[in-house]
Coordinates of C-alpha atoms in Angstrom, one line a residue:
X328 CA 154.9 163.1 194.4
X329 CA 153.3 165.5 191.9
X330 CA 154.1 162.8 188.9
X331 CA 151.8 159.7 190.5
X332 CA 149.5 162.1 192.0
X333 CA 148.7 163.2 188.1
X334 CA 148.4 159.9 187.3
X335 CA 146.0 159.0 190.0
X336 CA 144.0 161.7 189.3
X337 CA 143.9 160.9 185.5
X338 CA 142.2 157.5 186.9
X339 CA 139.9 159.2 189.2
X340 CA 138.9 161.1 185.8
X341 CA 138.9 158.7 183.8
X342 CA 135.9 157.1 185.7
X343 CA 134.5 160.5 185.6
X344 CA 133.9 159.4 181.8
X345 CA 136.5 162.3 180.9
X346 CA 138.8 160.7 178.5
X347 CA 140.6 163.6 177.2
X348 CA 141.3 165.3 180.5
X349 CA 142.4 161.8 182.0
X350 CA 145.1 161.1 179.2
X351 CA 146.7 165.1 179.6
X352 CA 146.8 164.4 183.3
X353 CA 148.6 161.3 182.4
X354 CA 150.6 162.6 179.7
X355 CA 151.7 165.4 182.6
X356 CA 152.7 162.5 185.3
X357 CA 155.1 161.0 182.1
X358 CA 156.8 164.3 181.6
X359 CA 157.0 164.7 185.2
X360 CA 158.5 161.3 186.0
X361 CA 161.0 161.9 182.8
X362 CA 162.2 165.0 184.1
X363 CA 162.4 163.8 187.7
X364 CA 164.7 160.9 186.3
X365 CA 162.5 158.2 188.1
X366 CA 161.9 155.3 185.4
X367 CA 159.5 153.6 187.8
X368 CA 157.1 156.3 187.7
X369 CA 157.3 157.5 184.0
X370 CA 156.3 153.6 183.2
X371 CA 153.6 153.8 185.6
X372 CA 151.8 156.6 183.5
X373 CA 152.7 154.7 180.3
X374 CA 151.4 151.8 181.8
X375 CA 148.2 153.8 182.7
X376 CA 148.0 155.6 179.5
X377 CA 147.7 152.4 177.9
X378 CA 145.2 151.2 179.9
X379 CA 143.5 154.7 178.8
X380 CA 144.1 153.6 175.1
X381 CA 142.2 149.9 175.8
X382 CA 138.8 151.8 176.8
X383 CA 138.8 154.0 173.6
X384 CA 140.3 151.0 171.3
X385 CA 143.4 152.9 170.6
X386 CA 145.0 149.1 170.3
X387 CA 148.4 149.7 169.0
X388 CA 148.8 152.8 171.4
X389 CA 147.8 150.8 174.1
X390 CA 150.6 148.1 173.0
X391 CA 153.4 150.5 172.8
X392 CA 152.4 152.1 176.1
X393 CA 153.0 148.5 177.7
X394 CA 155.9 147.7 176.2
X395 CA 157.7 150.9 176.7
X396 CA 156.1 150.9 180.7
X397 CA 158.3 147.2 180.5
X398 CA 161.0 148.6 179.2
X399 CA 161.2 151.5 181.1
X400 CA 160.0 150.0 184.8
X401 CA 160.4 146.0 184.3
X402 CA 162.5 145.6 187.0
X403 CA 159.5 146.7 189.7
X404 CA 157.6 142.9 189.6
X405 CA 154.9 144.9 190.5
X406 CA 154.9 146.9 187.2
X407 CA 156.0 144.0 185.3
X408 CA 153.4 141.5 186.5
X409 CA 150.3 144.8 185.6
X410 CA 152.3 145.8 181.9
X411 CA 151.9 142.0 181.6
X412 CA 148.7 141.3 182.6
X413 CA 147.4 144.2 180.2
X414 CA 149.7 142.6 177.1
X415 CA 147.3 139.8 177.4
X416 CA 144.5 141.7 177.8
X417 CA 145.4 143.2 174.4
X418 CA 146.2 139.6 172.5
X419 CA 142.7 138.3 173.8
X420 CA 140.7 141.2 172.4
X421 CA 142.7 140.3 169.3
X422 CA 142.4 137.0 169.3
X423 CA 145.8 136.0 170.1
X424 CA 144.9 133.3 172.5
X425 CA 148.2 131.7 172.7
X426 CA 149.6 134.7 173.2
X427 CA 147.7 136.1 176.0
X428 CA 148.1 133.3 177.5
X429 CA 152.1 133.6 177.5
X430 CA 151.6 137.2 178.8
X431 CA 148.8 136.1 181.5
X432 CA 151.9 133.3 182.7
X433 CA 154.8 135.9 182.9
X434 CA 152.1 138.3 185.0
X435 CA 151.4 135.3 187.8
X436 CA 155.2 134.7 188.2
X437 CA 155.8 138.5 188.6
X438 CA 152.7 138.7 191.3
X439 CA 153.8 135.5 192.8
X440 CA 157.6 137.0 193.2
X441 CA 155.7 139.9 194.6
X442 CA 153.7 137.5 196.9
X443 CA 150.9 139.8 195.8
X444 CA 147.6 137.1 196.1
X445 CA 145.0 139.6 194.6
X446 CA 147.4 139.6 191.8
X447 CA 147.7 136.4 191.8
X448 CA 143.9 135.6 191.7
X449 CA 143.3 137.5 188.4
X450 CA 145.9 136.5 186.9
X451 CA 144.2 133.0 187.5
X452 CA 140.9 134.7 186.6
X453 CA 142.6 135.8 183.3
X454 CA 144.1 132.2 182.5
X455 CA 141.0 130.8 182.9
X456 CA 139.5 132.7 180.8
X457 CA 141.7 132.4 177.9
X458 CA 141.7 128.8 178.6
X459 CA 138.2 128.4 178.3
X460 CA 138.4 130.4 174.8
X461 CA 141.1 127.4 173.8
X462 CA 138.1 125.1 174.7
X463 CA 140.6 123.3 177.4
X464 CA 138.0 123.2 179.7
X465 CA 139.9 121.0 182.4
X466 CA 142.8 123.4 183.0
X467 CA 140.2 126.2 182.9
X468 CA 138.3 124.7 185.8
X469 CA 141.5 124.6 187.9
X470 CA 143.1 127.8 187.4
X471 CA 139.5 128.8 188.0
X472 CA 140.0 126.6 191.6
X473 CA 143.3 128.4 192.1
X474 CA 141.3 131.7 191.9
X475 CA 138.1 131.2 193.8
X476 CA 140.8 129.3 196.7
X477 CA 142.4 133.2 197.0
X478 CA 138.9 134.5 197.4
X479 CA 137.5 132.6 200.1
X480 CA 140.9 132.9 201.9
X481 CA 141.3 136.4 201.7
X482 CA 137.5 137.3 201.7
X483 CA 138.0 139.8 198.8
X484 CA 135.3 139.3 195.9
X485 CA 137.2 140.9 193.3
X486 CA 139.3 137.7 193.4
X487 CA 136.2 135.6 191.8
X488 CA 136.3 137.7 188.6
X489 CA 135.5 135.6 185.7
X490 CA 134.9 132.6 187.8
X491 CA 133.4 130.4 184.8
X492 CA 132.8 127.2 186.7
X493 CA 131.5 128.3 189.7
X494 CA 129.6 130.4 188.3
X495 CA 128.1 127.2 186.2
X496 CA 127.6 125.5 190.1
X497 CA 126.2 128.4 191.8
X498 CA 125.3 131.3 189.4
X499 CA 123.4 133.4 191.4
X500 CA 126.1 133.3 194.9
X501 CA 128.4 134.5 192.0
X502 CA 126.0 137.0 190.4
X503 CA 125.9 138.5 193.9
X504 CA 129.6 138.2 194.3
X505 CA 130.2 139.7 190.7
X506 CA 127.8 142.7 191.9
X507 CA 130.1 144.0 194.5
X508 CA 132.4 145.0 191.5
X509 CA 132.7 148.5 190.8
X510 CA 134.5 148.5 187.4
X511 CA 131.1 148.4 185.1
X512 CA 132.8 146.6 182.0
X513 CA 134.2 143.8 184.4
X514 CA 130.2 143.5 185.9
X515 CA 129.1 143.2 182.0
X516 CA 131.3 140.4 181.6
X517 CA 130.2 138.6 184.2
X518 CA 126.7 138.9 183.8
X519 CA 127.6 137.6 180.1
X520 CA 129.4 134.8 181.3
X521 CA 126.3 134.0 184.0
X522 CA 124.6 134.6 180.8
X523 CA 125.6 132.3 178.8
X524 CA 125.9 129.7 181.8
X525 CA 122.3 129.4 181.6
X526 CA 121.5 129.6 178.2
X527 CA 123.9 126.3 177.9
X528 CA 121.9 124.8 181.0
X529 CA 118.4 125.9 179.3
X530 CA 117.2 128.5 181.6
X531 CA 116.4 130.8 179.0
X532 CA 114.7 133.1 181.2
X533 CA 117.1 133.9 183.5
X534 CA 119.7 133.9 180.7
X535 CA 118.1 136.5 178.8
X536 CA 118.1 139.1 181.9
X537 CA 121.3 138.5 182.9
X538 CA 122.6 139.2 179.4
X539 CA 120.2 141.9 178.9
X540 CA 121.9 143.2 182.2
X541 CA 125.6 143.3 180.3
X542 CA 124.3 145.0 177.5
X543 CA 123.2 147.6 180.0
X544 CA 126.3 147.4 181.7
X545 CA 128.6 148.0 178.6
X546 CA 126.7 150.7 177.7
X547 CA 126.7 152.4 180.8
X548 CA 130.7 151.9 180.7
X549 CA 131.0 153.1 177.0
X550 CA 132.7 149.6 176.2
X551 CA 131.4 148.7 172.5
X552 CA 133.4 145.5 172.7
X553 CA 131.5 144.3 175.7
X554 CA 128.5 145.6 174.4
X555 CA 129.1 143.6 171.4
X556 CA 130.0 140.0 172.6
X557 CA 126.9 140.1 174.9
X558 CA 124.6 141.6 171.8
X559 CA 125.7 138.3 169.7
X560 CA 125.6 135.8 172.9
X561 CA 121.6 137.3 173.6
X562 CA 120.8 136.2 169.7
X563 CA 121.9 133.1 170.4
X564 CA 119.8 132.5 173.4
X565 CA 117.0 133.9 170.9
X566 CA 118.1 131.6 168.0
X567 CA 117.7 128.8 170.1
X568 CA 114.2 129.8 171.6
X569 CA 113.3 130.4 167.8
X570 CA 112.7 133.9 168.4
X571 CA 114.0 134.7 164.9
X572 CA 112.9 138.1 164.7
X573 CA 114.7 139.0 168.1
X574 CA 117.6 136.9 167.4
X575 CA 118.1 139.4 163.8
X576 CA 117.2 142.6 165.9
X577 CA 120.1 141.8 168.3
X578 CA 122.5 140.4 165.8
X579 CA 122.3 143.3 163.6
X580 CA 123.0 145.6 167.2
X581 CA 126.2 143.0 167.3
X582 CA 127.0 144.0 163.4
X583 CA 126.7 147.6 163.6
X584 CA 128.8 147.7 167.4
X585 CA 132.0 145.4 165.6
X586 CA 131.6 147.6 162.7
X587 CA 132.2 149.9 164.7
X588 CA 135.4 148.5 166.3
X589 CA 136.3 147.0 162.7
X590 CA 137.1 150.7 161.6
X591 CA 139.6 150.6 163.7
X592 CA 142.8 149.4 161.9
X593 CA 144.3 148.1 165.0
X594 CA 141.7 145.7 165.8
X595 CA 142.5 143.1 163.9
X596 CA 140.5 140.1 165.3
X597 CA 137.5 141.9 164.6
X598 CA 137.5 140.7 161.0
X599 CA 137.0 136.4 162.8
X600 CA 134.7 138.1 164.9
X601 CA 132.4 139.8 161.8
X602 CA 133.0 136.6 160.0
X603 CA 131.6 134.3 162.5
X604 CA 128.7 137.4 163.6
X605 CA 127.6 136.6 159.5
X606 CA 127.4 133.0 159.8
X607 CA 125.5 133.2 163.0
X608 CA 122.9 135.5 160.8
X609 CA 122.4 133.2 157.7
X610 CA 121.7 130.3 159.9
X611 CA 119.3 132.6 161.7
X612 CA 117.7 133.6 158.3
X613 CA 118.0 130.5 157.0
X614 CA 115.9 129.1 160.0
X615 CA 113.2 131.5 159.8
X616 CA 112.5 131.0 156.3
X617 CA 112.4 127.2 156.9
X618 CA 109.9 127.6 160.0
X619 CA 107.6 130.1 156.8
X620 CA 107.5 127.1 154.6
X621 CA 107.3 124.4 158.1
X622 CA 103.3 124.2 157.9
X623 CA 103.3 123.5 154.0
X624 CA 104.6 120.3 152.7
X625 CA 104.4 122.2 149.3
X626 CA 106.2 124.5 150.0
X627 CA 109.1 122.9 152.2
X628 CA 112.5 123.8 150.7
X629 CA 111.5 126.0 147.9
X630 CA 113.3 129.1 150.0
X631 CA 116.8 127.1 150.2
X632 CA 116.9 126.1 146.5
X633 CA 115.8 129.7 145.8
X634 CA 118.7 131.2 147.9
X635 CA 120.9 128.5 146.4
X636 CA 119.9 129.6 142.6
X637 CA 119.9 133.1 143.1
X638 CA 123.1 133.3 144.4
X639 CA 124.6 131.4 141.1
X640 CA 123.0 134.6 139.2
X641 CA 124.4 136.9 141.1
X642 CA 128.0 135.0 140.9
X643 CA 127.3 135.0 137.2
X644 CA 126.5 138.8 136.8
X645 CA 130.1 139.2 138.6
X646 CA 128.1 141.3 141.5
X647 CA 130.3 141.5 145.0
X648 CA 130.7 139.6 148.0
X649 CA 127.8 141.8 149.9
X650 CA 125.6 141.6 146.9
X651 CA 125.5 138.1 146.6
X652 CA 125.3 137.6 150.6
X653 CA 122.3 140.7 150.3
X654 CA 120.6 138.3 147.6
X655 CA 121.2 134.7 149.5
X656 CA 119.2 136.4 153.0
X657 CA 116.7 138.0 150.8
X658 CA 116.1 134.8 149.2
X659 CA 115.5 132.8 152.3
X660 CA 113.1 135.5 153.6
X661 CA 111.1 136.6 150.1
X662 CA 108.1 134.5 151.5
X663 CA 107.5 136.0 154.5
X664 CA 104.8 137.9 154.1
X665 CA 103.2 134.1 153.7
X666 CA 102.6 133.9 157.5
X667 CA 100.0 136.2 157.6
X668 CA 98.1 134.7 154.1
X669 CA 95.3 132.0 155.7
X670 CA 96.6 128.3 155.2
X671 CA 93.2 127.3 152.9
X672 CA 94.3 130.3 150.5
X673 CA 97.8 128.8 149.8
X674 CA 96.6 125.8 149.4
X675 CA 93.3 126.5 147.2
X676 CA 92.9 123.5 144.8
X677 CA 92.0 125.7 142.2
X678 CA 91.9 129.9 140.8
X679 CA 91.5 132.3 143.4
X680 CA 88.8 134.8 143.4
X681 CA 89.6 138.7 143.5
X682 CA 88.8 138.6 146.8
X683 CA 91.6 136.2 148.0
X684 CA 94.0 137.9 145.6
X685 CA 93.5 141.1 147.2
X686 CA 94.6 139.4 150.6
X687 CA 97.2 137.9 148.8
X688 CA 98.9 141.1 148.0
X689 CA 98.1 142.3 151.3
X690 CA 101.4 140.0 152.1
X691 CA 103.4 142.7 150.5
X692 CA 102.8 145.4 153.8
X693 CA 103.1 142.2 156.3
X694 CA 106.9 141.8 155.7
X695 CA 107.6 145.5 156.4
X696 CA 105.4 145.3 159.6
X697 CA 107.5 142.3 161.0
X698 CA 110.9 144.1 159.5
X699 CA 110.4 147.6 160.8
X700 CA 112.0 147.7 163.2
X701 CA 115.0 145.6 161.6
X702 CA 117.6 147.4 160.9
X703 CA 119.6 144.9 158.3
X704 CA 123.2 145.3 158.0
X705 CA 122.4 144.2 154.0
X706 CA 119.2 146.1 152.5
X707 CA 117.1 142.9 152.3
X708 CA 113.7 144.4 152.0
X709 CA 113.6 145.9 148.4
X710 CA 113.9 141.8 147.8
X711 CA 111.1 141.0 149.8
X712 CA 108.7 143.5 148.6
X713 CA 109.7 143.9 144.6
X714 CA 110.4 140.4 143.6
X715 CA 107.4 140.1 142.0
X716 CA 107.8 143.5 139.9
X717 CA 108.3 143.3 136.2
X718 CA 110.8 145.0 134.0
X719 CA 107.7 145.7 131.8
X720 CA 105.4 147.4 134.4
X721 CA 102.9 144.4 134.6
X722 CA 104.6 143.2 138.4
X723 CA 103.3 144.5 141.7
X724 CA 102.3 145.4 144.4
X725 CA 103.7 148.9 143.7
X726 CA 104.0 148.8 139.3
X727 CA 107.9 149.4 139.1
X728 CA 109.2 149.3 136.0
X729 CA 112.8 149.1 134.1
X730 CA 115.4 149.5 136.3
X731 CA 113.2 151.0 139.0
X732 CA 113.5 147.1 140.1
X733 CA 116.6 146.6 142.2
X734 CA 118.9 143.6 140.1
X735 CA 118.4 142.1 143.3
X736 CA 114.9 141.7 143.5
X737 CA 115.3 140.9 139.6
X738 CA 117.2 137.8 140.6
X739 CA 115.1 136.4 143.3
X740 CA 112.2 137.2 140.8
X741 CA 113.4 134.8 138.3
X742 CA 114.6 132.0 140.3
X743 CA 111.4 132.3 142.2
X744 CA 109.0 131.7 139.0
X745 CA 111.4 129.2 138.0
X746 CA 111.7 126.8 141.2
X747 CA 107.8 127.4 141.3
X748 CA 107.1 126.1 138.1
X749 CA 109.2 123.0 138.6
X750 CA 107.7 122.0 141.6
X751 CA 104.4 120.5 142.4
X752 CA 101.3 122.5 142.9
X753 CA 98.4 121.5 144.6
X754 CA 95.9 121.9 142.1
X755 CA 99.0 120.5 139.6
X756 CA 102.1 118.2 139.3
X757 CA 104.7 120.2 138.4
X758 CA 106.3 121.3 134.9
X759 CA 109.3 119.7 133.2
X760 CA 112.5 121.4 132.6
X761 CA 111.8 122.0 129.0
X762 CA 108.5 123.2 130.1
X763 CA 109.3 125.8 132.3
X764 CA 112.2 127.1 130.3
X765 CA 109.2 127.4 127.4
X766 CA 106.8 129.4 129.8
X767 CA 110.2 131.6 131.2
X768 CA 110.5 132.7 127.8
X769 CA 107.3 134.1 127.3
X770 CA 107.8 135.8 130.2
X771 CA 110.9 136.9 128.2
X772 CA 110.1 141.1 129.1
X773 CA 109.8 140.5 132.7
X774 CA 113.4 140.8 133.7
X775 CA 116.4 142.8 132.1
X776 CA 118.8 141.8 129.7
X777 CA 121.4 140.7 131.8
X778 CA 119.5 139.2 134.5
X779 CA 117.9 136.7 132.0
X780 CA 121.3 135.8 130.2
X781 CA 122.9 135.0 134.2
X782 CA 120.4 133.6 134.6
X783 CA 120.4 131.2 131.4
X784 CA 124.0 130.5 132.3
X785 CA 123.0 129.6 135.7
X786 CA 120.9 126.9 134.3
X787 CA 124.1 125.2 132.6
X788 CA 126.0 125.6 135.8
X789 CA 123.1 123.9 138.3
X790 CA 122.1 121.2 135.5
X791 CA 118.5 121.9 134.1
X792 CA 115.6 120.7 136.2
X793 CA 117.7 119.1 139.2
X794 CA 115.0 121.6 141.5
X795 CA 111.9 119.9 140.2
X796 CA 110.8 118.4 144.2
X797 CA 107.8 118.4 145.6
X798 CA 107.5 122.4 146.9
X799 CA 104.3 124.8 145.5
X800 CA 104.8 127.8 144.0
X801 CA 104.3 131.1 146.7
X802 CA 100.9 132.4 146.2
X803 CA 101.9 135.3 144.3
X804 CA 103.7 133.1 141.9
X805 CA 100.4 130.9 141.1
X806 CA 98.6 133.9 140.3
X807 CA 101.6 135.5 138.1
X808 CA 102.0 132.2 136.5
X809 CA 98.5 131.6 135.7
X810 CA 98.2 134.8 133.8
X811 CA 101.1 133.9 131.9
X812 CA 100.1 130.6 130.7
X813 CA 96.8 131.2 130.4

């Protein structure tokens, strides 16, 4: 009696948000159970004490807890079917899909020997799930059937957890359903899942407050995963309103939250996760600095073969894997200030005056205004605001000199003048590859040593003048280019 009622009280304080005093209380109920002889109850607290280790992302802990709570109590169906169910758990937050669902199978045999239905309805829940992650959307939708069947038998809403399909059919009868839950991290879930329901359908509206609702809720319930997944899935939605600056604010919230979870050894899946988080984010930087050059025919394409160039620089100067993805971003968004410059300005057949100049540079605070409140898992705006700064103090808009000029912004400085000098201006057609490289050259001091000899080498790498297109120089480059050939 005293070992399970330590245990239940660790639950009890657990939802108290008292993780500490909840794991001694369950650590207690082991030692109790151990010295009592009763292998029932001892797996039982491991069994719960893993469950303990899931919420804090104690992984591995939380795997040996199960296994030993199988071990030690597998002959109870009961326990055998929960230790089971919580395996899977485990292999789907690692991304062991196969293997969750091998544990999620052995858990609805136990709760069918058991003839526990509730049991048997998550474990549906669960195998739906996992079989929608497989993208077998057909056996999904049944054992999602199976599920939603127990529910409207038994009249007990926790049975429709995770009910996918349904939720597709009738998404707000299952938002109410999914409301009556009391565990906050399986509420964020669903309102992810309804979430992303309707982004899929196009009601972007409604998909944005119901994920905006799971964020809430995973925060509330301290679950970073949760918190996670439904950051990414709400810059999605955002991605595909063309909300780019949204989309960044809440991929970079995804970035930091699986960073998080990625110092975490045991979490191995993470890595997948990061790596398809930072695909997810150059298409969305990609995109916005396509819809900056959109409204300019002369300009269209100049940011892609920019990133493209810079990033055969960087290769060559032997910088690392975040340096050259850090250069590639800053590439695609180095224009951005060009939104705020009027349209007749960047396409003035001709000189500008001092006047237009002067809102020209006025570009340079724009980016920062739009960024500030960015925060960029790579530090992208020392490229945006100093790639037109020279090595010999002549740059702008704030005079750095020497190595004061991050190699980054060095890079994108270079291939910027060069991919605007090969392409067509409006007021000219543009240079050949031997010109350019002549007017680079007398430009020599601009850059460092080794930024000009990468990027030389570059040039045999790419093939000389495969960029000249039909894109115009950025306005900054005109006027930087001017002086230089004048």
């Amino acid at each position: 009696m005293l070992a399970e009622a330590l245990r239940r009280l660790a639950v009890v304080r657990h939802h108290r948000n008292e993780s500490a005093e909840a794991r001694e209380l369950c650590r207690r109920s082991y030692v109790v159970a151990c010295d009592a002889g009763n292998d029932l109850l001892a797996a039982e607290a491991l069994n719960t004490l893993g469950g303990l280790d899931v919420k804090t992302g104690a992984i591995e802990d939380a795997r040996k807890n199960f296994l030993q709570a199988l071990e030690r109590g597998g002959q109870s169906r009961e326990l055998r079917a929960r230790a089971e169910q919580n395996l899977g758990i485990l292999a789907n937050i690692q991304g062991e899909i196969g293997e969750a669902v091998a544990h999620y199978e052995r858990s609805l045999e136990a709760y069918r020997a058991s003839n526990d239905e509730h049991g048997c309805a998550i474990a549906f829940a669960n195998l739906g799930i996992a079989s929608t992650d497989l993208r077998q959307y057909d056996r999904a939708d049944g054992y999602f059937q199976q599920c939603y069947e127990i529910a409207e038998r038994a009249g007990d809403a926790h049975f429709v957890r995770g009910r996918y399909e349904d939720a597709r059919r009738n998404a707000e009868v299952a938002l109410a359903i999914f409301d009556q839950l009391e565990a906050r991290s399986n509420k964020s879930e669903a309102y992810r899942m309804i979430g992303m329901v309707y982004r899929e359908t196009g009601r972007a509206a409604l998909a944005e407050s119901r994920l905006r609702s799971a964020i809430d809720l995973a925060v509330s319930a301290g679950s970073v995963l949760s918190e996670a997944e439904a950051s990414r899935e709400l810059a999605l939605l955002f991605q595909a309103m063309g909300r780019n600056q949204d989309a960044l604010t809440f991929l970079n919230a995804a970035h930091r939250l699986f960073r998080r979870l990625d110092a975490r050894v045991d979490l191995v899946f993470v890595g997948g996760k990061m790596g398809d988080l930072e695909a997810t984010y150059l298409a969305v930087v990609r995109e916005w600095g396509q819809s900056i050059e959109s409204s300019d025919a002369y300009t269209f394409g100049h940011c892609e073969r920019v990133a493209q160039h810079a990033l055969a620089v960087a290769r060559g100067l032997g910088l690392d894997d975040t340096a050259q993805t850090t250069i590639r971003l800053g590439a695609y968004l180095h224009d951005l200030g060009k939104v705020r410059v009027p349209h007749e300005i960047l396409n003035k057949p001709g000189p500008l005056t001092r006047d237009e100049f002067e809102v020209v540079q006025m570009q340079f605070h724009a980016p920062m205004e739009l960024l500030a409140a960015v925060e960029f898992p790579w530090d992208l705006k020392p490229i945006i605001r100093w790639h037109h700064e020279r090595y010999d103090g002549t740059g702008y808009p704030d005079r750095l000199r020497g190595d004061e000029i991050p190699i980054a912004a060095q890079i994108v400085g270079i291939v910027d003048v060069y991919d605007a000098l090969s392409t067509a201006r409006p007021y000219r057609p543009a240079l050949s590859p031997q010109e350019v490289l002549r007017e680079i050259e007398k430009s020599r001091a601009w850059w460092s040593d080794g930024v000009y000899a990468a990027f030389g080498q570059s040039l045999t790498q790419l093939g000389r003048g495969q960029r000249a297109g039909n894109a115009e120089a950025g306005p900054l480059e005109r006027v930087q280019m001017e002086r230089a050939t004048a």
